[in-house]
Structure formats: C-alpha cells, structure tokens
Amino acid sequence: MKSGSSAETFIRIGNSMGQDLSGSSVICRIIPWLMPGLALAISPSVVSQDRLHPGPAFAGLVEYNAALTQVFAEAYRPEAKARVLVSRHGRERVTGIEQLDGAYFIFKIIAKSNVWADGRQITFRYDAEGNRLPGHSGRMDFSRINTELEATRRVEIDPALAVLLIRLWRAMIMNSRYPAPAGDVAAVTTGAGHRYTYSMPIQGVGNVYAHITDPSGQTNAQFLTAISNLMARLSLSESGSERERMRAELWSRARLLDERLFRSLAADRETSFDAYCEQLRERGREDACRSER
C-alpha cells in the first residue's frame, strides 16, 4: 500500500483483540462511501507523523495480545466506547471512556505486574550434581497468565466532552496509515518506548485498532497521546479543584485536535466533499455545507 494513498484504509478487525490476531481475523477495507462519516480524507500534504499505524502494537505477538485482552477484559465490555492500552517496560495500563446508566466516565485500569514479564518462562541449566550453570534459556507462555489488576479508577465527565473524545478516537483510528517508506517523510515512531494501542467498537464491524510509539511533537498522533495521558491523570486525581482544571485542559486539547483534523479535511474538500459535509453536520454546521454546494 502506498503511504500517500487516502482512498482507503486497511485495518484488522475482530470481536476482541485475541480474535483479531488469531487465524479467524479478517482484513476489512473501509471506504468512505461504505461507512460514511467514519473515514476522514486527509490531504496528502499532511505528513505521516500525523497518522496512527493500523492494527494493535505487537501485532505479530498473538498470544501476548490475547493475554492483554484477557487481563483487561473489563476495558472491552460493551460499555467501553473508546480505549487506549499502553504497553512498555513497566506495567501495562488501559485508559478509556465508558457509558454507564446514561452518564460518561473516564476510567483507568493498571496491572499489578507486567503482563509480558509474567508470561516469560525462564529455564536454567544444571550440571550432574545439581549445581546451576551460567546462562539460561527462556520462552514466552501466556496460556496460564494470572496477572492481577489494581482497582479501576473512574471520574465522570461532561457527555459533550465524551462525544468529542470518542469522535477523535474514531477519526484517528479510521485514518491510520502504514509508515512511509525509507527516504520519504519522517517516520511516526522513534525507539521502543511507550506503545499506545487505540481501539474502539464500531457497530457492525467490531473492534478497530491503531497504534503509535512515542509520537513526535506537534503532530496529531502526539496530540492524541497527550489527551489520553491527561485522561489517565484525571482518573487518578482526588482533588476537586484539580479535576476541574484537568477537565478544562482536556476540553481545550480535544478542541484543538478536532480543529487540526477538520482543517486537514477542509483542505481536501474538493475531492472529499461528502466526508467534509459529514464533519460539518457533526459540528452543527450543515448550513455551511449546503451553501458551498
């Protein structure tokens, strides 16, 4: 697939991340006219730093991803409307948005230990007398993973803010793109640091995924990462005044990313007018769309 193509986005889908990465998964071609309003047509002038990468991080590690889904099963309930799983050298965590009894909450779940480390089985070598020899071998086995979780933290947010955040998740996931070839624009990721897997359920499709590793500054991917990190901090805050400050900052950051995405779409409206109008409708500006026709 060409990195500059915005006609369609290939994503791996499934009812769960475990299914998504098993042999039963399918590749779904998301085309704007097939699922109107889900795909954003971003101008080719927007370089790849602004995009997430399709699919979950560690996509080839089927058993590890299945173990993460098992450990964080609470985050994949129908009530969860959007989520991000952060995996790194420390403990994995999930932050997301859920709807409970008509109200919206930001939640955070963190493992008590590192799931990856819990799945590593070390085998030592011994001599005939039972003395341990230098060196060892290891393998990964997640079949009996029993990683426990800390208590889930929740904080209520304005429904309008929740809807905006869910829209940003959808836009960034559905507009994900594979990294550019070497020698083209700069790569999205650097190093092997924090890996963010963004996902959400789409009706009639299942869970859709996109990921990023340590996005560079002043890019859409970095803006989304900053938003998800702020959500995690908000869920942990005990101070009422601090929560209000964080909610206000979350509103500000979300609106800024929304405007960045909308400007990119507007720049390409001549070739993507239907998608452009769909975004106008979501923002209550349908009259502007009709006037431009």
Coordinates of C-alpha atoms in Angstrom, one line a residue:
M1 CA 0.0 0.0 0.0
K2 CA 1.3 3.5 -0.8
S3 CA 1.7 5.7 2.2
G4 CA 0.3 8.6 0.4
S5 CA -2.9 7.0 -0.5
S6 CA -6.0 8.2 1.3
A7 CA -8.6 6.4 -0.8
E8 CA -9.0 3.6 1.7
T9 CA -7.6 2.4 5.0
F10 CA -6.9 -1.2 5.8
I11 CA -7.5 -2.2 9.4
R12 CA -7.6 -5.5 11.2
I13 CA -10.8 -6.1 12.9
G14 CA -12.4 -8.7 15.3
N15 CA -14.8 -9.1 18.1
S16 CA -11.8 -9.0 20.5
M17 CA -8.1 -8.4 20.2
G18 CA -7.5 -12.1 20.7
Q19 CA -9.8 -13.0 17.8
D20 CA -8.4 -10.1 15.9
L21 CA -4.9 -11.6 15.9
S22 CA -5.8 -15.2 15.5
G23 CA -6.4 -17.1 12.3
S24 CA -10.1 -16.1 12.3
S25 CA -9.4 -12.5 11.7
V26 CA -10.3 -10.7 8.5
I27 CA -9.0 -7.7 6.7
C28 CA -11.6 -5.0 6.3
R29 CA -11.4 -2.3 3.6
I30 CA -13.0 0.8 5.0
I31 CA -14.2 3.0 2.2
P32 CA -15.8 6.4 2.9
W33 CA -19.0 5.7 0.9
L34 CA -19.4 2.3 2.6
M35 CA -19.2 3.7 6.1
P36 CA -20.0 7.5 5.8
G37 CA -18.6 9.7 8.5
L38 CA -16.1 7.1 9.8
A39 CA -13.2 7.8 7.5
L40 CA -11.6 11.2 7.3
A41 CA -9.9 12.1 4.0
I42 CA -6.8 14.0 5.0
S43 CA -4.9 16.0 2.4
P44 CA -1.7 14.2 1.1
S45 CA 0.1 17.3 2.2
V46 CA -0.3 16.1 5.8
V47 CA 2.9 14.1 6.5
S48 CA 2.8 10.7 8.2
Q49 CA 3.7 12.0 11.6
D50 CA 0.0 12.9 11.9
R51 CA -1.2 9.3 11.5
L52 CA -1.5 6.3 13.7
H53 CA -0.4 3.0 12.3
P54 CA -3.2 0.4 11.5
G55 CA -3.7 -2.5 13.9
P56 CA -2.5 -3.1 17.5
A57 CA 1.1 -2.7 18.7
F58 CA 2.9 -6.0 18.8
A59 CA 0.6 -7.2 16.1
G60 CA 2.6 -10.4 15.5
L61 CA 2.6 -11.4 19.1
V62 CA -0.7 -13.2 19.0
E63 CA -0.6 -14.8 22.5
Y64 CA 0.6 -11.6 24.2
N65 CA -2.2 -9.6 22.7
A66 CA -4.7 -12.3 23.7
A67 CA -3.4 -12.2 27.2
L68 CA -3.8 -8.4 27.4
T69 CA -7.4 -8.8 26.3
Q70 CA -7.9 -11.4 29.0
V71 CA -6.3 -9.4 31.7
F72 CA -8.0 -6.2 30.8
A73 CA -11.4 -7.8 29.9
E74 CA -13.3 -5.0 31.8
A75 CA -12.0 -2.5 29.3
Y76 CA -13.5 -4.4 26.4
R77 CA -17.1 -4.6 27.7
P78 CA -19.9 -3.0 25.6
E79 CA -20.0 -0.1 27.9
A80 CA -16.4 1.0 26.9
K81 CA -16.8 3.3 23.9
A82 CA -13.1 4.1 23.4
R83 CA -9.8 3.0 25.0
V84 CA -6.0 3.1 24.8
L85 CA -3.8 0.3 26.0
V86 CA -0.3 1.5 27.0
S87 CA 2.4 -1.2 27.0
R88 CA 6.0 -0.6 27.9
H89 CA 8.8 -2.0 30.1
G90 CA 6.7 -1.3 33.2
R91 CA 3.1 -2.3 34.0
E92 CA 0.6 -2.2 31.2
R93 CA -2.5 0.1 31.6
V94 CA -5.7 0.9 29.9
T95 CA -7.5 4.3 29.9
G96 CA -10.8 4.8 28.2
I97 CA -14.3 6.2 28.1
E98 CA -17.4 4.3 29.2
Q99 CA -21.1 5.0 29.3
L100 CA -22.9 3.8 32.4
D101 CA -26.6 4.5 33.0
G102 CA -26.6 7.4 30.6
A103 CA -23.5 9.1 32.2
Y104 CA -20.0 9.1 30.8
F105 CA -16.8 8.3 32.7
I106 CA -13.1 8.2 32.1
F107 CA -11.7 5.0 33.5
K108 CA -8.2 3.7 34.1
I109 CA -7.1 0.1 34.8
I110 CA -3.5 -0.8 35.6
A111 CA -1.9 -4.2 36.1
K112 CA -0.2 -5.1 39.4
S113 CA 2.7 -6.6 37.4
N114 CA 4.0 -6.6 33.9
V115 CA 2.0 -9.0 31.7
W116 CA 4.9 -9.5 29.4
A117 CA 7.2 -10.4 32.2
D118 CA 4.6 -12.7 33.8
G119 CA 4.5 -14.7 30.5
R120 CA 8.2 -15.2 30.3
Q121 CA 9.3 -18.7 31.4
I122 CA 13.0 -19.0 32.3
T123 CA 14.8 -22.3 32.2
F124 CA 18.1 -22.7 34.0
R125 CA 20.8 -25.3 33.2
Y126 CA 22.3 -27.6 35.9
D127 CA 25.2 -30.0 36.0
A128 CA 25.1 -33.7 37.1
E129 CA 25.5 -32.6 40.8
G130 CA 22.6 -30.2 40.6
N131 CA 24.7 -27.0 40.5
R132 CA 23.2 -24.3 38.4
L133 CA 25.3 -23.5 35.3
P134 CA 25.9 -20.0 33.9
G135 CA 23.3 -18.8 31.3
H136 CA 19.7 -19.8 30.8
S137 CA 17.1 -20.1 28.1
G138 CA 13.6 -18.5 28.0
R139 CA 10.4 -18.7 26.2
M140 CA 7.0 -16.9 26.3
D141 CA 4.0 -18.8 27.6
F142 CA 0.8 -16.8 28.2
S143 CA -1.5 -19.9 28.4
R144 CA -1.8 -19.7 32.2
I145 CA -1.4 -16.0 32.7
N146 CA -2.8 -14.8 36.0
T147 CA -1.8 -11.1 36.2
E148 CA -4.0 -9.2 38.7
L149 CA -5.3 -5.7 38.4
E150 CA -5.4 -2.7 40.7
A151 CA -8.8 -1.2 41.4
T152 CA -10.4 0.6 38.5
R153 CA -10.5 4.4 38.9
R154 CA -13.3 6.4 37.4
V155 CA -14.2 10.1 37.1
E156 CA -17.4 11.5 35.4
I157 CA -17.1 13.9 32.5
D158 CA -19.5 16.1 30.5
P159 CA -21.4 14.0 27.9
A160 CA -20.4 16.6 25.2
L161 CA -16.8 16.1 26.1
A162 CA -17.1 12.4 25.9
V163 CA -18.8 12.6 22.5
L164 CA -15.9 14.8 21.2
L165 CA -13.3 12.4 22.6
I166 CA -15.0 9.4 21.0
R167 CA -15.1 11.3 17.7
L168 CA -11.4 12.0 17.9
W169 CA -10.7 8.3 18.6
R170 CA -12.8 7.3 15.6
A171 CA -11.1 9.9 13.3
M172 CA -7.6 8.9 14.2
I173 CA -8.2 5.2 14.1
M174 CA -10.1 5.2 10.8
N175 CA -7.5 7.5 9.2
S176 CA -4.5 5.4 10.3
R177 CA -1.8 4.7 7.7
Y178 CA 1.2 2.4 7.4
P179 CA 4.6 4.2 7.8
A180 CA 6.1 5.9 4.9
P181 CA 9.0 4.1 3.0
A182 CA 12.5 5.0 3.9
G183 CA 13.6 8.2 2.2
D184 CA 10.1 9.6 2.2
V185 CA 8.7 11.7 5.1
A186 CA 9.9 11.1 8.6
A187 CA 8.7 8.0 10.5
V188 CA 5.9 8.3 13.1
T189 CA 7.7 6.4 15.8
T190 CA 11.0 6.6 17.5
G191 CA 12.7 4.0 19.6
A192 CA 10.9 1.2 21.5
G193 CA 9.4 3.3 24.3
H194 CA 5.7 3.6 25.2
R195 CA 3.4 1.9 22.7
Y196 CA -0.2 3.1 22.6
T197 CA -2.9 0.9 21.0
Y198 CA -6.1 2.9 20.4
S199 CA -9.2 0.9 19.9
M200 CA -13.0 1.3 19.9
P201 CA -16.1 -0.7 18.8
I202 CA -17.8 0.1 15.6
Q203 CA -21.3 -1.2 15.1
G204 CA -21.5 -3.9 12.5
V205 CA -17.7 -4.1 12.4
G206 CA -16.3 -5.0 15.8
N207 CA -13.3 -3.5 17.5
V208 CA -10.9 -1.5 15.3
Y209 CA -7.3 -0.7 16.3
A210 CA -4.5 1.6 15.5
H211 CA -1.2 2.3 17.4
I212 CA 1.7 4.6 17.8
T213 CA 5.1 4.5 19.6
D214 CA 6.4 7.7 21.2
P215 CA 4.9 10.1 18.6
S216 CA 6.9 13.2 17.8
G217 CA 5.9 16.7 19.0
Q218 CA 3.3 18.9 17.4
T219 CA 1.6 16.1 15.4
N220 CA -1.9 14.8 15.6
A221 CA -0.6 11.5 17.0
Q222 CA 1.2 13.3 19.7
F223 CA -1.9 15.5 20.5
L224 CA -4.0 12.3 20.9
T225 CA -1.4 10.7 23.1
A226 CA -1.2 13.9 25.3
I227 CA -5.0 13.7 25.6
S228 CA -5.1 10.1 26.6
N229 CA -2.3 10.7 29.2
L230 CA -4.3 13.6 30.6
M231 CA -7.3 11.4 30.9
A232 CA -5.3 8.9 32.9
R233 CA -4.1 11.6 35.3
L234 CA -7.6 12.9 35.6
S235 CA -8.9 9.5 36.6
L236 CA -6.4 9.3 39.5
S237 CA -6.9 12.8 40.8
E238 CA -8.5 13.1 44.3
S239 CA -8.7 16.9 44.4
G240 CA -12.0 18.6 43.2
S241 CA -10.2 21.7 42.0
E242 CA -7.5 19.8 40.3
R243 CA -10.2 17.7 38.5
E244 CA -11.9 20.8 37.3
R245 CA -8.6 22.2 36.0
M246 CA -7.9 18.9 34.2
R247 CA -11.4 18.8 32.7
A248 CA -10.9 22.3 31.3
E249 CA -7.5 21.4 29.9
L250 CA -9.0 18.2 28.3
W251 CA -11.7 20.3 26.6
S252 CA -9.0 22.6 25.3
R253 CA -6.7 19.9 24.0
A254 CA -9.6 17.9 22.4
R255 CA -11.0 21.0 20.6
L256 CA -7.5 21.8 19.3
L257 CA -7.0 18.3 17.9
D258 CA -10.6 18.4 16.5
E259 CA -9.8 21.7 14.7
R260 CA -6.5 20.3 13.3
L261 CA -8.3 17.3 11.9
F262 CA -11.1 19.4 10.5
R263 CA -8.7 21.8 8.8
S264 CA -6.9 18.9 7.1
L265 CA -10.3 17.6 5.9
A266 CA -11.4 21.1 4.7
A267 CA -8.2 21.5 2.7
D268 CA -9.2 18.4 0.7
R269 CA -12.9 19.2 0.5
E270 CA -12.9 19.4 -3.3
T271 CA -12.2 15.7 -3.6
S272 CA -13.9 14.6 -0.4
F273 CA -16.9 16.8 -0.2
D274 CA -19.3 14.2 1.3
A275 CA -16.8 13.4 4.1
Y276 CA -16.3 17.1 4.6
C277 CA -20.1 17.7 4.9
E278 CA -20.4 14.8 7.3
Q279 CA -18.0 16.5 9.6
L280 CA -19.8 19.8 9.2
R281 CA -23.0 18.1 10.3
E282 CA -21.3 16.6 13.4
R283 CA -20.3 20.2 14.3
G284 CA -23.8 21.6 13.7
R285 CA -22.7 23.5 10.6
E286 CA -24.8 21.7 7.9
D287 CA -26.0 25.1 6.5
A288 CA -22.4 25.9 5.6
C289 CA -22.2 22.6 3.7
R290 CA -25.4 23.4 1.7
S291 CA -24.2 26.9 0.9
E292 CA -21.0 25.5 -0.6
R293 CA -22.8 23.1 -2.9

